[in-house]
């Protein structure tokens, strides 16, 4: 036997020229590392793209309510003296004799309660420094209503506007189906706003209109978004409201889905609120995105596992949708993963995972452009869209701050 053959056996190499076993193991390890870096974000980006594409097709006609239930609009308000009077003045012409307005002045340090009473609303005042949050305010309103419960409860934030037909649609649909109903929760378009605010408002449109529509098509349910929500009284009466969860609406919708009452979408009912300043927008995004990420990490995987056990593809998609990060974070994560994968390719790894990730990213970018062309032009000017790289940098401190923990207090947007 030759010296060369002895050497190849000693090193684990095939004497006919195959690489050593250790080298093969290293290649396999590098491939796995590359897949672990790129595959999760590739799949999440693909799911995002599917939701957007289907969302742009609209929702097929669904059930519609026809009866007009006795309804109470519950408006939680924390230090809203500056806007509560104007909000009620807009709202009162939109309600009829079967609808009442109940304002919960929650831990206020101003005269929100007095202005709301002068505006014609029923008012309850809650003061509890240890139990702060919108969920506690809603639970307090429920206790007040329990003595003479309505047929339906609509939740409306103090800075929101809604028209009569939208109110009727969500209230009647919730009453007749026994399920919560979410309207389309949007910000008023404003092309004169700061470019960073325009990009943020467009992302809000993608989340609350386009992706919600896609989710309704794929899963037959949507996520609750905090305002413009209607609940039949029996469901509202038993809901786990008293919580300091800063995205209590999202958790509430998941709880109701688990209980067999997933939220319905009313794509022809709208609630509107004004866009914040740049600083106020960033604070609100920190609050919402921090709470969303925490809820997603805690609940998306169990939801998908439960769907697999039940062989329920709609429930699985609901969990998958919940696991998709906010749009800016998804873009940043893809860029970071792509950079790491590129470094591995330069070291000799296979380029295939990176190519697939780039292709899916291109599809996602195309879907966003299609959404802008179809519904986004009033929200985002071409000049503001060109500043997307600056927007990514603008959001970086937010995500770095979230590494220290998500916000836990009820915040109002700067107006």
Tab-separated table of C-alpha atoms in Angstrom:
chain	number	residue	atom	x	y	z
A	1	UNK	CA	0.000	0.000	0.000
A	2	UNK	CA	1.428	3.401	-0.962
A	3	UNK	CA	2.423	6.105	1.486
A	4	UNK	CA	-0.213	8.397	-0.081
A	5	UNK	CA	-2.995	5.849	0.565
A	6	UNK	CA	-1.884	5.407	4.194
A	7	UNK	CA	-1.939	9.195	4.635
A	8	UNK	CA	-5.419	9.497	3.176
A	9	UNK	CA	-6.783	6.799	5.485
A	10	UNK	CA	-5.189	8.485	8.482
A	11	UNK	CA	-6.788	11.848	7.671
A	12	UNK	CA	-10.206	10.411	6.800
A	13	UNK	CA	-9.954	11.353	3.141
A	14	UNK	CA	-11.118	9.096	0.392
A	15	UNK	CA	-8.070	7.795	-1.464
A	16	UNK	CA	-9.824	8.500	-4.800
A	17	UNK	CA	-9.802	12.210	-4.101
A	18	UNK	CA	-12.961	13.043	-2.036
A	19	UNK	CA	-12.535	15.770	0.634
A	20	UNK	CA	-11.686	14.810	4.203
A	21	UNK	CA	-14.572	14.020	6.535
A	22	UNK	CA	-13.700	16.980	8.703
A	23	UNK	CA	-13.900	19.310	5.707
A	24	UNK	CA	-17.273	17.841	4.732
A	25	UNK	CA	-18.539	18.360	8.272
A	26	UNK	CA	-17.400	21.970	8.145
A	27	UNK	CA	-19.263	22.498	4.876
A	28	UNK	CA	-22.447	21.027	6.370
A	29	UNK	CA	-22.124	23.243	9.441
A	30	UNK	CA	-21.682	26.348	7.280
A	31	UNK	CA	-24.746	25.405	5.208
A	32	UNK	CA	-26.838	24.980	8.359
A	33	UNK	CA	-25.635	28.309	9.718
A	34	UNK	CA	-26.520	29.971	6.420
A	35	UNK	CA	-29.992	28.418	6.447
A	36	UNK	CA	-30.574	29.409	10.080
A	37	UNK	CA	-29.657	32.972	9.193
A	38	UNK	CA	-31.726	33.326	6.020
A	39	UNK	CA	-34.577	30.801	6.124
A	40	UNK	CA	-36.714	32.275	8.964
A	41	UNK	CA	-36.749	35.761	7.454
A	42	UNK	CA	-37.262	34.382	3.953
A	43	UNK	CA	-40.358	32.480	5.100
A	44	UNK	CA	-41.725	35.453	7.068
A	45	UNK	CA	-41.132	37.764	4.112
A	46	UNK	CA	-42.891	35.309	1.809
A	47	UNK	CA	-45.869	35.170	4.199
A	48	UNK	CA	-45.937	38.979	4.299
A	49	UNK	CA	-45.919	39.105	0.489
A	50	UNK	CA	-48.762	36.611	0.190
A	51	UNK	CA	-50.894	38.628	2.622
A	52	UNK	CA	-50.235	41.859	0.746
A	53	UNK	CA	-50.939	40.376	-2.695
A	54	UNK	CA	-54.192	38.763	-1.553
A	55	UNK	CA	-55.089	41.867	0.428
A	56	UNK	CA	-54.949	43.975	-2.709
A	57	UNK	CA	-57.623	41.724	-4.220
A	58	UNK	CA	-60.103	42.681	-1.498
A	59	UNK	CA	-62.319	40.556	0.733
A	60	UNK	CA	-65.092	38.426	-0.786
A	61	UNK	CA	-68.578	39.426	0.372
A	62	UNK	CA	-69.203	38.132	3.877
A	63	UNK	CA	-72.049	38.194	6.379
A	64	UNK	CA	-73.819	41.496	6.937
A	65	UNK	CA	-75.937	42.500	9.887
A	66	UNK	CA	-79.392	43.931	9.354
A	67	UNK	CA	-80.770	44.554	12.830
A	68	UNK	CA	-79.854	47.665	14.809
A	69	UNK	CA	-78.877	46.634	18.344
A	70	UNK	CA	-78.880	48.872	21.396
A	71	UNK	CA	-75.280	50.050	21.406
A	72	UNK	CA	-72.933	51.835	23.788
A	73	UNK	CA	-69.820	53.517	22.430
A	74	UNK	CA	-67.143	53.264	25.115
A	75	UNK	CA	-64.456	55.926	24.783
A	76	UNK	CA	-61.489	55.483	27.140
A	77	UNK	CA	-59.751	58.829	27.670
A	78	UNK	CA	-56.537	59.609	29.533
A	79	UNK	CA	-55.771	63.356	29.742
A	80	UNK	CA	-57.658	64.145	26.541
A	81	UNK	CA	-58.993	67.598	27.486
A	82	UNK	CA	-57.429	69.128	24.388
A	83	UNK	CA	-59.425	66.988	21.953
A	84	UNK	CA	-62.355	65.301	23.731
A	85	UNK	CA	-64.788	68.168	23.086
A	86	UNK	CA	-64.095	68.244	19.359
A	87	UNK	CA	-64.232	64.448	19.135
A	88	UNK	CA	-67.656	64.310	20.787
A	89	UNK	CA	-68.929	67.159	18.613
A	90	UNK	CA	-68.025	65.077	15.550
A	91	UNK	CA	-69.440	61.880	16.986
A	92	UNK	CA	-72.834	62.996	18.268
A	93	UNK	CA	-74.404	63.647	14.824
A	94	UNK	CA	-73.399	60.100	13.811
A	95	UNK	CA	-75.339	58.316	16.577
A	96	UNK	CA	-79.061	57.669	16.797
A	97	UNK	CA	-81.457	57.137	19.676
A	98	UNK	CA	-80.361	53.511	20.126
A	99	UNK	CA	-76.744	54.480	20.761
A	100	UNK	CA	-75.193	55.992	23.894
A	101	UNK	CA	-71.713	57.413	24.435
A	102	UNK	CA	-69.834	56.522	27.621
A	103	UNK	CA	-66.514	58.262	28.289
A	104	UNK	CA	-64.154	56.710	30.834
A	105	UNK	CA	-61.965	59.502	32.225
A	106	UNK	CA	-59.116	57.295	33.359
A	107	UNK	CA	-56.470	58.577	35.795
A	108	UNK	CA	-56.784	62.053	34.333
A	109	UNK	CA	-54.881	65.053	35.620
A	110	UNK	CA	-56.935	67.506	33.560
A	111	UNK	CA	-60.616	68.333	33.035
A	112	UNK	CA	-61.376	65.611	30.492
A	113	UNK	CA	-64.449	64.508	32.486
A	114	UNK	CA	-65.991	67.985	32.676
A	115	UNK	CA	-65.518	68.659	28.967
A	116	UNK	CA	-66.977	65.254	28.058
A	117	UNK	CA	-70.083	65.897	30.185
A	118	UNK	CA	-70.517	69.296	28.563
A	119	UNK	CA	-70.275	67.528	25.208
A	120	UNK	CA	-73.304	65.379	26.018
A	121	UNK	CA	-71.612	62.097	26.931
A	122	UNK	CA	-72.164	59.939	29.968
A	123	UNK	CA	-68.966	60.014	32.010
A	124	UNK	CA	-67.428	57.723	34.592
A	125	UNK	CA	-64.222	58.644	36.376
A	126	UNK	CA	-61.643	56.060	37.368
A	127	UNK	CA	-58.675	56.851	39.604
A	128	UNK	CA	-56.282	54.018	40.373
A	129	UNK	CA	-52.587	54.825	40.147
A	130	UNK	CA	-51.619	51.177	40.623
A	131	UNK	CA	-53.766	49.829	37.787
A	132	UNK	CA	-53.092	51.982	34.765
A	133	UNK	CA	-53.980	51.066	31.222
A	134	UNK	CA	-56.720	50.991	28.647
A	135	UNK	CA	-57.719	47.452	29.592
A	136	UNK	CA	-58.545	48.536	33.147
A	137	UNK	CA	-60.564	51.468	31.775
A	138	UNK	CA	-62.609	49.113	29.596
A	139	UNK	CA	-63.216	46.754	32.515
A	140	UNK	CA	-64.408	49.720	34.593
A	141	UNK	CA	-66.851	50.697	31.838
A	142	UNK	CA	-68.122	47.126	31.674
A	143	UNK	CA	-68.853	47.144	35.401
A	144	UNK	CA	-70.832	50.352	34.967
A	145	UNK	CA	-72.855	48.903	32.074
A	146	UNK	CA	-73.593	45.560	33.735
A	147	UNK	CA	-76.687	46.859	35.553
A	148	UNK	CA	-78.375	47.681	32.237
A	149	UNK	CA	-76.318	46.004	29.527
A	150	UNK	CA	-76.623	46.988	25.873
A	151	UNK	CA	-76.788	44.523	23.009
A	152	UNK	CA	-73.436	45.647	21.663
A	153	UNK	CA	-70.369	47.624	22.770
A	154	UNK	CA	-68.204	49.634	20.375
A	155	UNK	CA	-64.727	50.740	21.475
A	156	UNK	CA	-63.620	54.074	20.039
A	157	UNK	CA	-60.464	55.964	20.985
A	158	UNK	CA	-60.826	59.608	21.933
A	159	UNK	CA	-58.958	60.889	18.875
A	160	UNK	CA	-60.973	58.867	16.348
A	161	UNK	CA	-63.819	59.777	14.023
A	162	UNK	CA	-66.400	57.371	12.618
A	163	UNK	CA	-69.456	57.781	10.401
A	164	UNK	CA	-72.983	56.563	11.087
A	165	UNK	CA	-72.951	53.774	8.489
A	166	UNK	CA	-69.688	52.330	9.786
A	167	UNK	CA	-71.077	52.267	13.318
A	168	UNK	CA	-74.206	50.480	12.143
A	169	UNK	CA	-72.247	47.912	10.135
A	170	UNK	CA	-69.910	46.800	12.894
A	171	UNK	CA	-72.537	46.872	15.651
A	172	UNK	CA	-75.154	44.913	13.718
A	173	UNK	CA	-72.588	42.392	12.437
A	174	UNK	CA	-71.217	41.763	15.933
A	175	UNK	CA	-74.717	41.429	17.365
A	176	UNK	CA	-75.947	38.956	14.733
A	177	UNK	CA	-72.811	36.778	14.506
A	178	UNK	CA	-71.842	36.750	18.174
A	179	UNK	CA	-68.259	37.585	17.165
A	180	UNK	CA	-66.101	40.676	17.606
A	181	UNK	CA	-65.846	42.879	14.532
A	182	UNK	CA	-62.927	45.081	13.527
A	183	UNK	CA	-63.379	48.029	11.205
A	184	UNK	CA	-60.587	49.483	9.063
A	185	UNK	CA	-58.518	51.612	11.444
A	186	UNK	CA	-56.615	54.242	9.452
A	187	UNK	CA	-54.787	57.528	9.823
A	188	UNK	CA	-55.953	60.494	7.779
A	189	UNK	CA	-53.699	60.919	4.744
A	190	UNK	CA	-51.523	64.025	4.876
A	191	UNK	CA	-48.936	64.589	2.146
A	192	UNK	CA	-47.800	67.767	3.919
A	193	UNK	CA	-46.612	65.770	6.936
A	194	UNK	CA	-42.961	65.140	7.752
A	195	UNK	CA	-41.526	62.499	5.358
A	196	UNK	CA	-40.802	60.164	8.268
A	197	UNK	CA	-44.439	60.445	9.354
A	198	UNK	CA	-45.638	59.769	5.802
A	199	UNK	CA	-43.616	56.550	5.573
A	200	UNK	CA	-44.878	55.487	9.003
A	201	UNK	CA	-48.477	56.227	8.041
A	202	UNK	CA	-48.075	54.193	4.849
A	203	UNK	CA	-46.762	51.256	6.898
A	204	UNK	CA	-49.844	51.675	9.125
A	205	UNK	CA	-52.026	51.465	6.008
A	206	UNK	CA	-50.274	48.263	4.922
A	207	UNK	CA	-50.838	46.713	8.344
A	208	UNK	CA	-54.418	47.778	9.033
A	209	UNK	CA	-55.957	47.656	5.563
A	210	UNK	CA	-53.918	45.588	3.121
A	211	UNK	CA	-52.585	42.854	5.407
A	212	UNK	CA	-55.814	42.683	7.424
A	213	UNK	CA	-57.690	42.107	4.169
A	214	UNK	CA	-55.241	39.382	3.178
A	215	UNK	CA	-55.514	37.783	6.614
A	216	UNK	CA	-59.307	37.808	6.352
A	217	UNK	CA	-59.079	35.951	3.034
A	218	UNK	CA	-56.539	33.423	4.295
A	219	UNK	CA	-57.693	32.815	7.857
A	220	UNK	CA	-61.285	34.038	8.029
A	221	UNK	CA	-60.312	36.280	10.948
A	222	UNK	CA	-58.256	39.389	11.669
A	223	UNK	CA	-56.375	41.019	14.524
A	224	UNK	CA	-58.081	43.615	16.695
A	225	UNK	CA	-56.390	47.006	16.342
A	226	UNK	CA	-57.613	48.916	19.386
A	227	UNK	CA	-60.343	51.199	18.053
A	228	UNK	CA	-63.401	50.793	15.843
A	229	UNK	CA	-64.080	47.400	17.453
A	230	UNK	CA	-67.567	46.038	18.172
A	231	UNK	CA	-68.455	43.262	20.632
A	232	UNK	CA	-71.751	41.553	21.390
A	233	UNK	CA	-72.480	42.104	25.074
A	234	UNK	CA	-72.152	38.446	26.198
A	235	UNK	CA	-68.657	38.320	24.703
A	236	UNK	CA	-67.657	41.690	26.139
A	237	UNK	CA	-69.039	40.739	29.551
A	238	UNK	CA	-66.780	37.686	29.807
A	239	UNK	CA	-63.667	39.102	28.116
A	240	UNK	CA	-60.369	39.315	30.064
A	241	UNK	CA	-60.197	43.108	29.921
A	242	UNK	CA	-58.494	44.113	33.186
A	243	UNK	CA	-54.876	43.998	32.061
A	244	UNK	CA	-51.966	46.395	31.717
A	245	UNK	CA	-50.978	44.861	28.383
A	246	UNK	CA	-50.177	47.851	26.161
A	247	UNK	CA	-51.467	45.956	23.115
A	248	UNK	CA	-54.516	44.678	24.962
A	249	UNK	CA	-56.518	44.713	21.733
A	250	UNK	CA	-54.199	42.232	20.044
A	251	UNK	CA	-54.223	39.874	23.025
A	252	UNK	CA	-57.989	40.208	23.375
A	253	UNK	CA	-58.527	39.144	19.773
A	254	UNK	CA	-56.275	36.124	20.265
A	255	UNK	CA	-58.134	35.164	23.447
A	256	UNK	CA	-61.455	35.363	21.626
A	257	UNK	CA	-60.101	33.298	18.741
A	258	UNK	CA	-59.011	30.633	21.215
A	259	UNK	CA	-62.524	30.693	22.676
A	260	UNK	CA	-64.016	30.020	19.229
A	261	UNK	CA	-65.031	33.620	18.472
A	262	UNK	CA	-62.346	34.944	16.090
A	263	UNK	CA	-62.740	38.590	15.057
A	264	UNK	CA	-64.461	39.358	11.764
A	265	UNK	CA	-63.337	42.094	9.392
A	266	UNK	CA	-65.651	44.849	8.161
A	267	UNK	CA	-63.746	46.258	5.156
A	268	UNK	CA	-66.473	48.784	4.368
A	269	UNK	CA	-66.460	50.355	7.849
A	270	UNK	CA	-63.794	52.925	8.722
A	271	UNK	CA	-62.457	54.818	11.720
A	272	UNK	CA	-60.012	57.662	11.243
A	273	UNK	CA	-57.528	59.454	13.456
A	274	UNK	CA	-55.030	62.210	12.806
A	275	UNK	CA	-51.354	61.542	12.251
A	276	UNK	CA	-48.975	62.457	15.064
A	277	UNK	CA	-45.913	64.638	14.888
A	278	UNK	CA	-42.615	62.931	14.071
A	279	UNK	CA	-41.731	62.666	17.766
A	280	UNK	CA	-45.200	61.477	18.720
A	281	UNK	CA	-45.189	58.919	15.919
A	282	UNK	CA	-41.902	57.441	17.118
A	283	UNK	CA	-43.179	57.182	20.708
A	284	UNK	CA	-46.379	55.470	19.628
A	285	UNK	CA	-44.485	53.063	17.380
A	286	UNK	CA	-42.180	52.193	20.272
A	287	UNK	CA	-45.213	51.427	22.404
A	288	UNK	CA	-47.108	49.409	19.806
A	289	UNK	CA	-44.193	47.577	18.226
A	290	UNK	CA	-42.693	46.692	21.596
A	291	UNK	CA	-45.985	45.240	22.764
A	292	UNK	CA	-46.575	43.481	19.456
A	293	UNK	CA	-43.148	41.836	19.443
A	294	UNK	CA	-43.589	40.653	23.037
A	295	UNK	CA	-47.028	39.214	22.240
A	296	UNK	CA	-45.776	37.625	19.028
A	297	UNK	CA	-42.866	35.906	20.749
A	298	UNK	CA	-45.146	34.629	23.485
A	299	UNK	CA	-48.120	33.461	21.452
A	300	UNK	CA	-47.381	32.871	17.763
A	301	UNK	CA	-45.567	29.528	18.066
A	302	UNK	CA	-48.133	28.002	20.496
A	303	UNK	CA	-50.880	29.147	18.126
A	304	UNK	CA	-49.226	27.456	15.141
A	305	UNK	CA	-48.566	24.305	17.165
A	306	UNK	CA	-52.210	24.191	18.227
A	307	UNK	CA	-53.215	24.592	14.575
A	308	UNK	CA	-51.018	21.658	13.558
A	309	UNK	CA	-52.581	19.465	16.245
A	310	UNK	CA	-56.051	20.417	15.026
A	311	UNK	CA	-55.078	20.253	11.328
A	312	UNK	CA	-56.504	23.777	10.980
A	313	UNK	CA	-54.729	25.699	8.178
A	314	UNK	CA	-56.637	28.912	8.895
A	315	UNK	CA	-55.567	28.920	12.517
A	316	UNK	CA	-52.003	28.168	11.418
A	317	UNK	CA	-51.968	31.168	9.116
A	318	UNK	CA	-53.288	33.342	11.926
A	319	UNK	CA	-50.302	32.307	14.047
A	320	UNK	CA	-47.906	32.770	11.135
A	321	UNK	CA	-49.281	36.246	10.474
A	322	UNK	CA	-48.766	37.117	14.126
A	323	UNK	CA	-45.105	36.102	13.832
A	324	UNK	CA	-44.399	38.570	10.981
A	325	UNK	CA	-42.470	41.527	12.450
A	326	UNK	CA	-43.498	45.138	11.808
A	327	UNK	CA	-42.535	46.138	8.281
A	328	UNK	CA	-39.477	48.231	9.139
A	329	UNK	CA	-38.093	45.570	11.449
A	330	UNK	CA	-38.707	42.934	8.763
A	331	UNK	CA	-36.701	45.006	6.265
A	332	UNK	CA	-33.856	45.594	8.728
A	333	UNK	CA	-33.763	41.919	9.708
A	334	UNK	CA	-33.577	40.869	6.054
A	335	UNK	CA	-30.756	43.316	5.394
A	336	UNK	CA	-28.796	42.052	8.389
A	337	UNK	CA	-29.388	38.390	7.511
A	338	UNK	CA	-28.464	39.037	3.893
A	339	UNK	CA	-25.207	40.719	4.903
A	340	UNK	CA	-24.242	37.773	7.115
A	341	UNK	CA	-25.162	35.289	4.383
A	342	UNK	CA	-23.106	37.252	1.864
A	343	UNK	CA	-20.115	37.073	4.198
A	344	UNK	CA	-20.513	33.292	4.364
A	345	UNK	CA	-20.763	33.085	0.573
A	346	UNK	CA	-17.512	35.030	0.265
A	347	UNK	CA	-15.968	32.448	2.590
A	348	UNK	CA	-17.073	29.668	0.258
A	349	UNK	CA	-20.657	28.837	1.314
A	350	UNK	CA	-23.391	28.098	-1.222
A	351	UNK	CA	-25.005	31.231	-2.678
A	352	UNK	CA	-28.388	29.509	-3.112
A	353	UNK	CA	-29.994	30.540	0.235
A	354	UNK	CA	-28.919	34.142	-0.352
A	355	UNK	CA	-30.310	34.074	-3.901
A	356	UNK	CA	-33.656	32.721	-2.652
A	357	UNK	CA	-33.799	35.345	0.099
A	358	UNK	CA	-33.035	38.115	-2.389
A	359	UNK	CA	-35.715	36.833	-4.780
A	360	UNK	CA	-38.356	36.740	-2.042
A	361	UNK	CA	-37.264	40.202	-0.911
A	362	UNK	CA	-37.725	41.470	-4.452
A	363	UNK	CA	-41.245	40.004	-4.535
A	364	UNK	CA	-42.032	41.707	-1.222
A	365	UNK	CA	-40.724	45.027	-2.540
A	366	UNK	CA	-42.869	44.593	-5.637
A	367	UNK	CA	-45.958	43.934	-3.515
A	368	UNK	CA	-45.306	47.100	-1.501
A	369	UNK	CA	-44.960	49.144	-4.687
A	370	UNK	CA	-48.220	47.632	-5.949
A	371	UNK	CA	-49.909	48.574	-2.668
A	372	UNK	CA	-48.599	52.126	-2.964
A	373	UNK	CA	-49.889	52.411	-6.521
A	374	UNK	CA	-53.333	51.068	-5.593
A	375	UNK	CA	-54.066	52.611	-2.178
A	376	UNK	CA	-50.966	54.381	-0.885
A	377	UNK	CA	-50.522	57.475	-3.043
A	378	UNK	CA	-52.631	59.720	-0.747
A	379	UNK	CA	-50.421	58.677	2.181
A	380	UNK	CA	-46.912	58.701	0.763
A	381	UNK	CA	-45.420	61.059	-1.801
A	382	UNK	CA	-42.692	59.857	-4.133
A	383	UNK	CA	-40.275	62.319	-2.508
A	384	UNK	CA	-41.004	60.918	0.949
A	385	UNK	CA	-40.696	57.344	-0.342
A	386	UNK	CA	-37.202	58.160	-1.603
A	387	UNK	CA	-36.196	58.769	2.012
A	388	UNK	CA	-36.855	55.186	3.039
A	389	UNK	CA	-33.172	54.588	3.945
A	390	UNK	CA	-33.351	57.567	6.315
A	391	UNK	CA	-36.556	56.143	7.776
A	392	UNK	CA	-34.772	52.884	8.553
A	393	UNK	CA	-32.078	54.852	10.381
A	394	UNK	CA	-34.790	56.905	12.141
A	395	UNK	CA	-36.308	53.710	13.517
A	396	UNK	CA	-33.011	52.128	14.629
A	397	UNK	CA	-32.985	53.818	18.082
A	398	UNK	CA	-36.489	52.464	18.636
A	399	UNK	CA	-35.372	48.870	18.138
A	400	UNK	CA	-32.200	49.374	20.148
A	401	UNK	CA	-34.380	50.729	22.941
A	402	UNK	CA	-36.636	47.688	22.754
A	403	UNK	CA	-33.641	45.501	23.602
A	404	UNK	CA	-33.943	46.974	27.103
A	405	UNK	CA	-37.604	45.946	27.289
A	406	UNK	CA	-40.880	47.081	25.737
A	407	UNK	CA	-42.807	50.127	27.068
A	408	UNK	CA	-45.451	49.276	29.630
A	409	UNK	CA	-47.501	52.446	30.029
A	410	UNK	CA	-50.566	53.788	28.230
A	411	UNK	CA	-49.293	56.600	25.993
A	412	UNK	CA	-51.104	59.143	23.885
A	413	UNK	CA	-49.647	60.157	20.571
A	414	UNK	CA	-48.172	63.631	20.391
A	415	UNK	CA	-50.622	65.819	18.507
